[in-house]
Amino acid sequence: MSESFNSTKQYVASEQLLAGVNVAIALQKPLLIKGEPGTGKTMLAQAVAQSLGKKLIIWNIKSTTKAQDGLYMYDTIQRLYDGQFGEEGVDDIARYIKLGKLGEAFEADEQVVLLIDEIDKADLEFPNDLLWELDQMEFYIHETKRTVKAKHRPIVIITSNAEKELPDAFLRRCIFHYIDFPDEALMEEIVRVHYPDVEGKLLQAAMDVFYEIRSYRDIRKKPSTSELIDWINALQLGGIPAERIRSALPFIGVIVKKDEDLETVRHKMV
């Protein structure tokens, strides 16, 4: 493989995830990443861009996002406004074409990393509407009769929280990886990336409570990696001794975010 992604100082990846990223890069296919919220799916794209020294372009998907939004937009309103006020160049339609995030990635002079974040938020047709563009790395602008072809095939990373099932035709074109929730050894490594000087007893006590909470079957929202990192920071800032973490559950609202879950945790940890 000509280029390989490795863990960075800010992002610790498992061997399986490293392999998944590097296979997708080598095969020039989009990498579809699923996993629990807070497992670092979005941060992965940032880490890949940093590791490979490439620009990151982020396309944040919303429920109203259409595939066309990522290609280009024709600003007819601005053109009409300019025409009313006698602006020069109104006949040049190209002036009113603005490329979307996919278009930016195609037009970039160097290879970029393109993150299509939370693709499952869009409607069911959204993934299928991108099949041609992701396969052929080109799209056609009807207003100017110009085809935009990728100067360099971007490294495409797509995240999903599994809110909707993605179409089979789309899945066939992707390399898939599910980010498993980190075990305690990997979690300690992740935390120490952010807080290398955290006291060992405090870290272990916090992790013990954290993983116990995640083990409760009746917890509606399991705390995530990012929430554990925030909690450890709060414990450090508050000067909380490790011995008090389980009994007092200080700043527990940092990792437990629902009333019912808070009652469950306090009941079971008494």
PDB file of C-alpha atoms in Angstrom:
ATOM      1  CA  MET A   1       0.000   0.000   0.000  1.00  0.00           C
ATOM      2  CA  SER A   2       1.447   3.355  -1.034  1.00  0.00           C
ATOM      3  CA  GLU A   3      -0.116   5.273   1.865  1.00  0.00           C
ATOM      4  CA  SER A   4      -0.945   3.857   5.265  1.00  0.00           C
ATOM      5  CA  PHE A   5      -2.994   5.286   8.089  1.00  0.00           C
ATOM      6  CA  ASN A   6      -1.565   4.934  11.583  1.00  0.00           C
ATOM      7  CA  SER A   7      -2.834   6.013  14.982  1.00  0.00           C
ATOM      8  CA  THR A   8      -2.006   9.622  15.832  1.00  0.00           C
ATOM      9  CA  LYS A   9      -1.207  11.335  19.110  1.00  0.00           C
ATOM     10  CA  GLN A  10      -4.858  12.377  19.339  1.00  0.00           C
ATOM     11  CA  TYR A  11      -6.516   9.198  18.020  1.00  0.00           C
ATOM     12  CA  VAL A  12      -5.887   5.606  19.076  1.00  0.00           C
ATOM     13  CA  ALA A  13      -7.256   3.040  16.607  1.00  0.00           C
ATOM     14  CA  SER A  14      -7.495  -0.721  16.952  1.00  0.00           C
ATOM     15  CA  GLU A  15      -5.545  -2.970  14.565  1.00  0.00           C
ATOM     16  CA  GLN A  16      -8.829  -3.971  12.885  1.00  0.00           C
ATOM     17  CA  LEU A  17      -9.795  -0.346  12.268  1.00  0.00           C
ATOM     18  CA  LEU A  18      -6.352   0.500  10.913  1.00  0.00           C
ATOM     19  CA  ALA A  19      -6.638  -2.442   8.530  1.00  0.00           C
ATOM     20  CA  GLY A  20     -10.126  -1.386   7.416  1.00  0.00           C
ATOM     21  CA  VAL A  21      -9.012   2.159   6.626  1.00  0.00           C
ATOM     22  CA  ASN A  22      -5.934   1.045   4.733  1.00  0.00           C
ATOM     23  CA  VAL A  23      -7.829  -1.548   2.682  1.00  0.00           C
ATOM     24  CA  ALA A  24     -10.372   1.098   1.669  1.00  0.00           C
ATOM     25  CA  ILE A  25      -7.554   3.456   0.640  1.00  0.00           C
ATOM     26  CA  ALA A  26      -5.802   0.730  -1.359  1.00  0.00           C
ATOM     27  CA  LEU A  27      -9.007  -0.395  -3.117  1.00  0.00           C
ATOM     28  CA  GLN A  28     -10.133   3.223  -3.645  1.00  0.00           C
ATOM     29  CA  LYS A  29     -13.550   2.533  -2.162  1.00  0.00           C
ATOM     30  CA  PRO A  30     -15.613   4.500   0.358  1.00  0.00           C
ATOM     31  CA  LEU A  31     -15.190   3.344   3.951  1.00  0.00           C
ATOM     32  CA  LEU A  32     -18.507   3.012   5.782  1.00  0.00           C
ATOM     33  CA  ILE A  33     -18.078   3.304   9.544  1.00  0.00           C
ATOM     34  CA  LYS A  34     -20.741   2.301  12.050  1.00  0.00           C
ATOM     35  CA  GLY A  35     -20.611   2.141  15.824  1.00  0.00           C
ATOM     36  CA  GLU A  36     -22.173   3.488  18.980  1.00  0.00           C
ATOM     37  CA  PRO A  37     -22.353   7.289  19.322  1.00  0.00           C
ATOM     38  CA  GLY A  38     -19.165   8.545  20.939  1.00  0.00           C
ATOM     39  CA  THR A  39     -16.876   5.813  19.617  1.00  0.00           C
ATOM     40  CA  GLY A  40     -14.872   8.214  17.468  1.00  0.00           C
ATOM     41  CA  LYS A  41     -16.413   7.744  14.025  1.00  0.00           C
ATOM     42  CA  THR A  42     -16.224  11.408  13.065  1.00  0.00           C
ATOM     43  CA  MET A  43     -12.812  11.853  14.689  1.00  0.00           C
ATOM     44  CA  LEU A  44     -11.510   8.989  12.545  1.00  0.00           C
ATOM     45  CA  ALA A  45     -11.701  11.127   9.401  1.00  0.00           C
ATOM     46  CA  GLN A  46      -9.811  13.915  11.158  1.00  0.00           C
ATOM     47  CA  ALA A  47      -7.150  11.427  12.242  1.00  0.00           C
ATOM     48  CA  VAL A  48      -6.813   9.953   8.732  1.00  0.00           C
ATOM     49  CA  ALA A  49      -6.363  13.432   7.250  1.00  0.00           C
ATOM     50  CA  GLN A  50      -3.778  14.323   9.895  1.00  0.00           C
ATOM     51  CA  SER A  51      -1.903  11.038   9.570  1.00  0.00           C
ATOM     52  CA  LEU A  52      -1.670  11.307   5.778  1.00  0.00           C
ATOM     53  CA  GLY A  53      -1.125  15.073   5.692  1.00  0.00           C
ATOM     54  CA  LYS A  54      -4.247  15.756   3.636  1.00  0.00           C
ATOM     55  CA  LYS A  55      -6.990  18.381   3.751  1.00  0.00           C
ATOM     56  CA  LEU A  56     -10.276  17.288   5.355  1.00  0.00           C
ATOM     57  CA  ILE A  57     -13.603  18.270   3.783  1.00  0.00           C
ATOM     58  CA  ILE A  58     -16.667  17.580   5.945  1.00  0.00           C
ATOM     59  CA  TRP A  59     -20.179  17.148   4.550  1.00  0.00           C
ATOM     60  CA  ASN A  60     -22.534  17.127   7.546  1.00  0.00           C
ATOM     61  CA  ILE A  61     -25.759  15.347   6.615  1.00  0.00           C
ATOM     62  CA  LYS A  62     -29.132  16.498   7.979  1.00  0.00           C
ATOM     63  CA  SER A  63     -32.661  15.173   7.549  1.00  0.00           C
ATOM     64  CA  THR A  64     -33.253  17.762   4.806  1.00  0.00           C
ATOM     65  CA  THR A  65     -29.993  17.131   2.910  1.00  0.00           C
ATOM     66  CA  LYS A  66     -30.269  16.044  -0.726  1.00  0.00           C
ATOM     67  CA  ALA A  67     -27.524  14.438  -2.804  1.00  0.00           C
ATOM     68  CA  GLN A  68     -27.620  17.450  -5.128  1.00  0.00           C
ATOM     69  CA  ASP A  69     -26.472  19.647  -2.214  1.00  0.00           C
ATOM     70  CA  GLY A  70     -23.107  17.911  -2.251  1.00  0.00           C
ATOM     71  CA  LEU A  71     -22.602  18.437  -5.985  1.00  0.00           C
ATOM     72  CA  TYR A  72     -23.422  22.071  -6.739  1.00  0.00           C
ATOM     73  CA  MET A  73     -25.987  24.817  -6.284  1.00  0.00           C
ATOM     74  CA  TYR A  74     -27.216  27.237  -8.959  1.00  0.00           C
ATOM     75  CA  ASP A  75     -27.965  30.577  -7.272  1.00  0.00           C
ATOM     76  CA  THR A  76     -30.830  31.770  -9.465  1.00  0.00           C
ATOM     77  CA  ILE A  77     -31.963  34.337  -6.880  1.00  0.00           C
ATOM     78  CA  GLN A  78     -28.587  36.091  -6.842  1.00  0.00           C
ATOM     79  CA  ARG A  79     -28.505  36.096 -10.642  1.00  0.00           C
ATOM     80  CA  LEU A  80     -31.979  37.618 -10.787  1.00  0.00           C
ATOM     81  CA  TYR A  81     -30.991  40.216  -8.190  1.00  0.00           C
ATOM     82  CA  ASP A  82     -27.823  41.130 -10.117  1.00  0.00           C
ATOM     83  CA  GLY A  83     -29.817  41.398 -13.334  1.00  0.00           C
ATOM     84  CA  GLN A  84     -32.277  43.845 -11.780  1.00  0.00           C
ATOM     85  CA  PHE A  85     -29.447  46.094 -10.643  1.00  0.00           C
ATOM     86  CA  GLY A  86     -27.511  45.952 -13.891  1.00  0.00           C
ATOM     87  CA  GLU A  87     -24.511  43.995 -12.614  1.00  0.00           C
ATOM     88  CA  GLU A  88     -21.994  42.948 -15.254  1.00  0.00           C
ATOM     89  CA  GLY A  89     -21.495  39.289 -16.107  1.00  0.00           C
ATOM     90  CA  VAL A  90     -25.079  38.200 -15.446  1.00  0.00           C
ATOM     91  CA  ASP A  91     -25.001  36.164 -18.674  1.00  0.00           C
ATOM     92  CA  ASP A  92     -22.120  34.104 -17.285  1.00  0.00           C
ATOM     93  CA  ILE A  93     -24.053  31.364 -15.505  1.00  0.00           C
ATOM     94  CA  ALA A  94     -20.839  29.834 -14.192  1.00  0.00           C
ATOM     95  CA  ARG A  95     -20.537  32.803 -11.820  1.00  0.00           C
ATOM     96  CA  TYR A  96     -23.648  31.569 -10.028  1.00  0.00           C
ATOM     97  CA  ILE A  97     -22.635  27.930  -9.696  1.00  0.00           C
ATOM     98  CA  LYS A  98     -21.329  27.061  -6.236  1.00  0.00           C
ATOM     99  CA  LEU A  99     -19.813  23.639  -5.696  1.00  0.00           C
ATOM    100  CA  GLY A 100     -20.953  21.502  -2.771  1.00  0.00           C
ATOM    101  CA  LYS A 101     -18.638  19.463  -0.558  1.00  0.00           C
ATOM    102  CA  LEU A 102     -18.368  16.575  -3.022  1.00  0.00           C
ATOM    103  CA  GLY A 103     -17.681  19.057  -5.810  1.00  0.00           C
ATOM    104  CA  GLU A 104     -14.974  20.713  -3.696  1.00  0.00           C
ATOM    105  CA  ALA A 105     -13.337  17.330  -3.126  1.00  0.00           C
ATOM    106  CA  PHE A 106     -13.386  16.587  -6.867  1.00  0.00           C
ATOM    107  CA  GLU A 107     -11.944  19.984  -7.812  1.00  0.00           C
ATOM    108  CA  ALA A 108      -9.156  19.949  -5.203  1.00  0.00           C
ATOM    109  CA  ASP A 109      -5.669  20.113  -6.695  1.00  0.00           C
ATOM    110  CA  GLU A 110      -4.455  17.431  -4.265  1.00  0.00           C
ATOM    111  CA  GLN A 111      -6.127  14.338  -2.864  1.00  0.00           C
ATOM    112  CA  VAL A 112      -8.346  15.147   0.110  1.00  0.00           C
ATOM    113  CA  VAL A 113     -10.207  13.183   2.763  1.00  0.00           C
ATOM    114  CA  LEU A 114     -13.975  13.604   2.361  1.00  0.00           C
ATOM    115  CA  LEU A 115     -16.141  12.855   5.393  1.00  0.00           C
ATOM    116  CA  ILE A 116     -19.839  12.242   4.704  1.00  0.00           C
ATOM    117  CA  ASP A 117     -21.021  12.409   8.298  1.00  0.00           C
ATOM    118  CA  GLU A 118     -24.156  10.598   9.551  1.00  0.00           C
ATOM    119  CA  ILE A 119     -25.481   9.530   6.157  1.00  0.00           C
ATOM    120  CA  ASP A 120     -28.405   7.727   7.797  1.00  0.00           C
ATOM    121  CA  LYS A 121     -29.964  11.059   8.812  1.00  0.00           C
ATOM    122  CA  ALA A 122     -30.996  11.755   5.208  1.00  0.00           C
ATOM    123  CA  ASP A 123     -33.924  10.163   3.421  1.00  0.00           C
ATOM    124  CA  LEU A 124     -33.760   6.622   2.064  1.00  0.00           C
ATOM    125  CA  GLU A 125     -32.968   7.719  -1.506  1.00  0.00           C
ATOM    126  CA  PHE A 126     -29.948   9.799  -0.551  1.00  0.00           C
ATOM    127  CA  PRO A 127     -27.319   6.992  -0.664  1.00  0.00           C
ATOM    128  CA  ASN A 128     -28.616   5.657  -3.988  1.00  0.00           C
ATOM    129  CA  ASP A 129     -28.572   9.159  -5.468  1.00  0.00           C
ATOM    130  CA  LEU A 130     -24.804   9.265  -4.891  1.00  0.00           C
ATOM    131  CA  LEU A 131     -23.974   5.899  -6.491  1.00  0.00           C
ATOM    132  CA  TRP A 132     -22.890   7.303  -9.878  1.00  0.00           C
ATOM    133  CA  GLU A 133     -20.803  10.106  -8.394  1.00  0.00           C
ATOM    134  CA  LEU A 134     -18.985   7.822  -5.949  1.00  0.00           C
ATOM    135  CA  ASP A 135     -18.425   5.169  -8.616  1.00  0.00           C
ATOM    136  CA  GLN A 136     -17.404   7.336 -11.549  1.00  0.00           C
ATOM    137  CA  MET A 137     -16.015  10.282  -9.543  1.00  0.00           C
ATOM    138  CA  GLU A 138     -17.774  12.800 -11.762  1.00  0.00           C
ATOM    139  CA  PHE A 139     -21.026  14.722 -12.166  1.00  0.00           C
ATOM    140  CA  TYR A 140     -22.632  16.933 -14.801  1.00  0.00           C
ATOM    141  CA  ILE A 141     -23.638  20.584 -14.331  1.00  0.00           C
ATOM    142  CA  HIS A 142     -26.654  21.018 -16.615  1.00  0.00           C
ATOM    143  CA  GLU A 143     -26.715  24.823 -16.492  1.00  0.00           C
ATOM    144  CA  THR A 144     -23.179  25.174 -17.854  1.00  0.00           C
ATOM    145  CA  LYS A 145     -22.989  21.837 -19.683  1.00  0.00           C
ATOM    146  CA  ARG A 146     -19.766  21.025 -17.824  1.00  0.00           C
ATOM    147  CA  THR A 147     -18.694  17.703 -16.383  1.00  0.00           C
ATOM    148  CA  VAL A 148     -16.799  17.945 -13.111  1.00  0.00           C
ATOM    149  CA  LYS A 149     -14.344  15.074 -12.842  1.00  0.00           C
ATOM    150  CA  ALA A 150     -12.265  14.369  -9.779  1.00  0.00           C
ATOM    151  CA  LYS A 151      -8.702  15.534 -10.308  1.00  0.00           C
ATOM    152  CA  HIS A 152      -7.708  13.091  -7.572  1.00  0.00           C
ATOM    153  CA  ARG A 153     -10.003  10.407  -6.177  1.00  0.00           C
ATOM    154  CA  PRO A 154     -10.723  11.499  -2.595  1.00  0.00           C
ATOM    155  CA  ILE A 155     -10.463   9.166   0.379  1.00  0.00           C
ATOM    156  CA  VAL A 156     -14.149   8.895   1.296  1.00  0.00           C
ATOM    157  CA  ILE A 157     -15.192   8.074   4.856  1.00  0.00           C
ATOM    158  CA  ILE A 158     -18.914   7.709   5.563  1.00  0.00           C
ATOM    159  CA  THR A 159     -20.342   7.448   9.080  1.00  0.00           C
ATOM    160  CA  SER A 160     -23.687   6.028  10.160  1.00  0.00           C
ATOM    161  CA  ASN A 161     -25.392   5.662  13.525  1.00  0.00           C
ATOM    162  CA  ALA A 162     -27.619   2.931  12.058  1.00  0.00           C
ATOM    163  CA  GLU A 163     -30.769   5.038  12.378  1.00  0.00           C
ATOM    164  CA  LYS A 164     -31.857   3.666   8.992  1.00  0.00           C
ATOM    165  CA  GLU A 165     -30.870   0.657   6.916  1.00  0.00           C
ATOM    166  CA  LEU A 166     -28.731   1.621   3.935  1.00  0.00           C
ATOM    167  CA  PRO A 167     -29.550   0.226   0.464  1.00  0.00           C
ATOM    168  CA  ASP A 168     -27.771  -2.952  -0.650  1.00  0.00           C
ATOM    169  CA  ALA A 169     -26.559  -1.310  -3.864  1.00  0.00           C
ATOM    170  CA  PHE A 170     -24.827   1.340  -1.769  1.00  0.00           C
ATOM    171  CA  LEU A 171     -23.365  -1.169   0.688  1.00  0.00           C
ATOM    172  CA  ARG A 172     -21.850  -3.196  -2.176  1.00  0.00           C
ATOM    173  CA  ARG A 173     -19.696  -0.222  -3.113  1.00  0.00           C
ATOM    174  CA  CYS A 174     -18.291   0.318   0.379  1.00  0.00           C
ATOM    175  CA  ILE A 175     -15.741  -1.262   2.667  1.00  0.00           C
ATOM    176  CA  PHE A 176     -17.542  -1.726   5.987  1.00  0.00           C
ATOM    177  CA  HIS A 177     -16.166  -1.505   9.511  1.00  0.00           C
ATOM    178  CA  TYR A 178     -18.004  -1.520  12.830  1.00  0.00           C
ATOM    179  CA  ILE A 179     -16.102   0.219  15.628  1.00  0.00           C
ATOM    180  CA  ASP A 180     -16.474  -2.034  18.648  1.00  0.00           C
ATOM    181  CA  PHE A 181     -16.708  -0.319  22.003  1.00  0.00           C
ATOM    182  CA  PRO A 182     -13.172  -0.173  23.470  1.00  0.00           C
ATOM    183  CA  ASP A 183     -12.210  -2.736  26.092  1.00  0.00           C
ATOM    184  CA  GLU A 184     -10.582  -1.459  29.286  1.00  0.00           C
ATOM    185  CA  ALA A 185      -7.022  -1.738  27.974  1.00  0.00           C
ATOM    186  CA  LEU A 186      -7.757   0.269  24.845  1.00  0.00           C
ATOM    187  CA  MET A 187      -9.905   2.697  26.816  1.00  0.00           C
ATOM    188  CA  GLU A 188      -7.044   3.443  29.192  1.00  0.00           C
ATOM    189  CA  GLU A 189      -4.820   4.128  26.205  1.00  0.00           C
ATOM    190  CA  ILE A 190      -7.456   6.470  24.733  1.00  0.00           C
ATOM    191  CA  VAL A 191      -7.900   8.371  28.003  1.00  0.00           C
ATOM    192  CA  ARG A 192      -4.162   8.787  28.466  1.00  0.00           C
ATOM    193  CA  VAL A 193      -3.932  10.347  25.008  1.00  0.00           C
ATOM    194  CA  HIS A 194      -6.049  13.181  26.412  1.00  0.00           C
ATOM    195  CA  TYR A 195      -4.787  13.146  29.998  1.00  0.00           C
ATOM    196  CA  PRO A 196      -1.352  11.505  30.114  1.00  0.00           C
ATOM    197  CA  ASP A 197      -0.801  12.487  33.752  1.00  0.00           C
ATOM    198  CA  VAL A 198      -4.093  11.186  35.155  1.00  0.00           C
ATOM    199  CA  GLU A 199      -3.547   9.326  38.411  1.00  0.00           C
ATOM    200  CA  GLY A 200      -3.782   5.556  37.970  1.00  0.00           C
ATOM    201  CA  LYS A 201      -6.131   4.948  40.920  1.00  0.00           C
ATOM    202  CA  LEU A 202      -8.530   7.668  39.804  1.00  0.00           C
ATOM    203  CA  LEU A 203      -8.573   6.376  36.243  1.00  0.00           C
ATOM    204  CA  GLN A 204      -9.219   2.803  37.348  1.00  0.00           C
ATOM    205  CA  ALA A 205     -11.961   3.807  39.801  1.00  0.00           C
ATOM    206  CA  ALA A 206     -13.709   5.916  37.170  1.00  0.00           C
ATOM    207  CA  MET A 207     -13.451   3.169  34.568  1.00  0.00           C
ATOM    208  CA  ASP A 208     -14.825   0.575  37.004  1.00  0.00           C
ATOM    209  CA  VAL A 209     -17.946   2.678  37.591  1.00  0.00           C
ATOM    210  CA  PHE A 210     -18.216   3.553  33.890  1.00  0.00           C
ATOM    211  CA  TYR A 211     -18.127  -0.058  32.673  1.00  0.00           C
ATOM    212  CA  GLU A 212     -20.470  -1.191  35.440  1.00  0.00           C
ATOM    213  CA  ILE A 213     -23.028   1.402  34.355  1.00  0.00           C
ATOM    214  CA  ARG A 214     -22.690   0.260  30.750  1.00  0.00           C
ATOM    215  CA  SER A 215     -23.332  -3.340  31.866  1.00  0.00           C
ATOM    216  CA  TYR A 216     -26.781  -2.556  33.303  1.00  0.00           C
ATOM    217  CA  ARG A 217     -29.427  -3.911  30.943  1.00  0.00           C
ATOM    218  CA  ASP A 218     -32.023  -1.306  31.905  1.00  0.00           C
ATOM    219  CA  ILE A 219     -29.816   1.691  31.095  1.00  0.00           C
ATOM    220  CA  ARG A 220     -31.475   3.551  28.215  1.00  0.00           C
ATOM    221  CA  LYS A 221     -28.435   5.588  27.138  1.00  0.00           C
ATOM    222  CA  LYS A 222     -25.097   3.952  27.739  1.00  0.00           C
ATOM    223  CA  PRO A 223     -22.290   6.430  28.454  1.00  0.00           C
ATOM    224  CA  SER A 224     -19.813   6.882  25.606  1.00  0.00           C
ATOM    225  CA  THR A 225     -16.040   7.174  25.345  1.00  0.00           C
ATOM    226  CA  SER A 226     -16.190  10.951  24.978  1.00  0.00           C
ATOM    227  CA  GLU A 227     -18.350  11.200  28.104  1.00  0.00           C
ATOM    228  CA  LEU A 228     -15.874   9.137  30.127  1.00  0.00           C
ATOM    229  CA  ILE A 229     -13.068  11.460  29.016  1.00  0.00           C
ATOM    230  CA  ASP A 230     -15.137  14.473  30.117  1.00  0.00           C
ATOM    231  CA  TRP A 231     -15.946  12.805  33.445  1.00  0.00           C
ATOM    232  CA  ILE A 232     -12.304  12.070  34.207  1.00  0.00           C
ATOM    233  CA  ASN A 233     -11.479  15.688  33.450  1.00  0.00           C
ATOM    234  CA  ALA A 234     -14.220  16.837  35.840  1.00  0.00           C
ATOM    235  CA  LEU A 235     -12.967  14.477  38.559  1.00  0.00           C
ATOM    236  CA  GLN A 236      -9.443  15.822  38.166  1.00  0.00           C
ATOM    237  CA  LEU A 237     -10.563  19.457  38.198  1.00  0.00           C
ATOM    238  CA  GLY A 238     -12.732  18.794  41.235  1.00  0.00           C
ATOM    239  CA  GLY A 239      -9.878  17.141  43.129  1.00  0.00           C
ATOM    240  CA  ILE A 240     -12.021  14.070  43.812  1.00  0.00           C
ATOM    241  CA  PRO A 241     -10.070  11.216  45.458  1.00  0.00           C
ATOM    242  CA  ALA A 242     -10.395   7.814  43.821  1.00  0.00           C
ATOM    243  CA  GLU A 243     -11.918   6.333  47.008  1.00  0.00           C
ATOM    244  CA  ARG A 244     -14.981   8.589  46.772  1.00  0.00           C
ATOM    245  CA  ILE A 245     -15.888   7.987  43.146  1.00  0.00           C
ATOM    246  CA  ARG A 246     -18.100   4.940  43.620  1.00  0.00           C
ATOM    247  CA  SER A 247     -19.708   5.993  46.899  1.00  0.00           C
ATOM    248  CA  ALA A 248     -20.406   9.642  46.038  1.00  0.00           C
ATOM    249  CA  LEU A 249     -20.749   9.419  42.237  1.00  0.00           C
ATOM    250  CA  PRO A 250     -19.496  13.009  41.841  1.00  0.00           C
ATOM    251  CA  PHE A 251     -20.436  14.851  38.644  1.00  0.00           C
ATOM    252  CA  ILE A 252     -22.381  11.754  37.561  1.00  0.00           C
ATOM    253  CA  GLY A 253     -24.446  13.933  35.210  1.00  0.00           C
ATOM    254  CA  VAL A 254     -21.423  14.058  32.913  1.00  0.00           C
ATOM    255  CA  ILE A 255     -21.908  10.400  31.946  1.00  0.00           C
ATOM    256  CA  VAL A 256     -25.554   9.701  32.869  1.00  0.00           C
ATOM    257  CA  LYS A 257     -27.931  11.922  30.915  1.00  0.00           C
ATOM    258  CA  LYS A 258     -31.440  10.520  31.565  1.00  0.00           C
ATOM    259  CA  ASP A 259     -33.520  10.746  34.756  1.00  0.00           C
ATOM    260  CA  GLU A 260     -34.453   7.062  34.673  1.00  0.00           C
ATOM    261  CA  ASP A 261     -30.830   6.033  34.192  1.00  0.00           C
ATOM    262  CA  LEU A 262     -29.739   8.228  37.097  1.00  0.00           C
ATOM    263  CA  GLU A 263     -32.250   6.518  39.386  1.00  0.00           C
ATOM    264  CA  THR A 264     -31.060   3.096  38.210  1.00  0.00           C
ATOM    265  CA  VAL A 265     -27.394   3.918  38.813  1.00  0.00           C
ATOM    266  CA  ARG A 266     -27.977   5.346  42.276  1.00  0.00           C
ATOM    267  CA  HIS A 267     -30.165   2.415  43.258  1.00  0.00           C
ATOM    268  CA  LYS A 268     -27.721  -0.257  42.079  1.00  0.00           C
ATOM    269  CA  MET A 269     -24.584   1.396  43.408  1.00  0.00           C
ATOM    270  CA  VAL A 270     -25.865   2.022  46.951  1.00  0.00           C
TER     271      VAL A 270
END
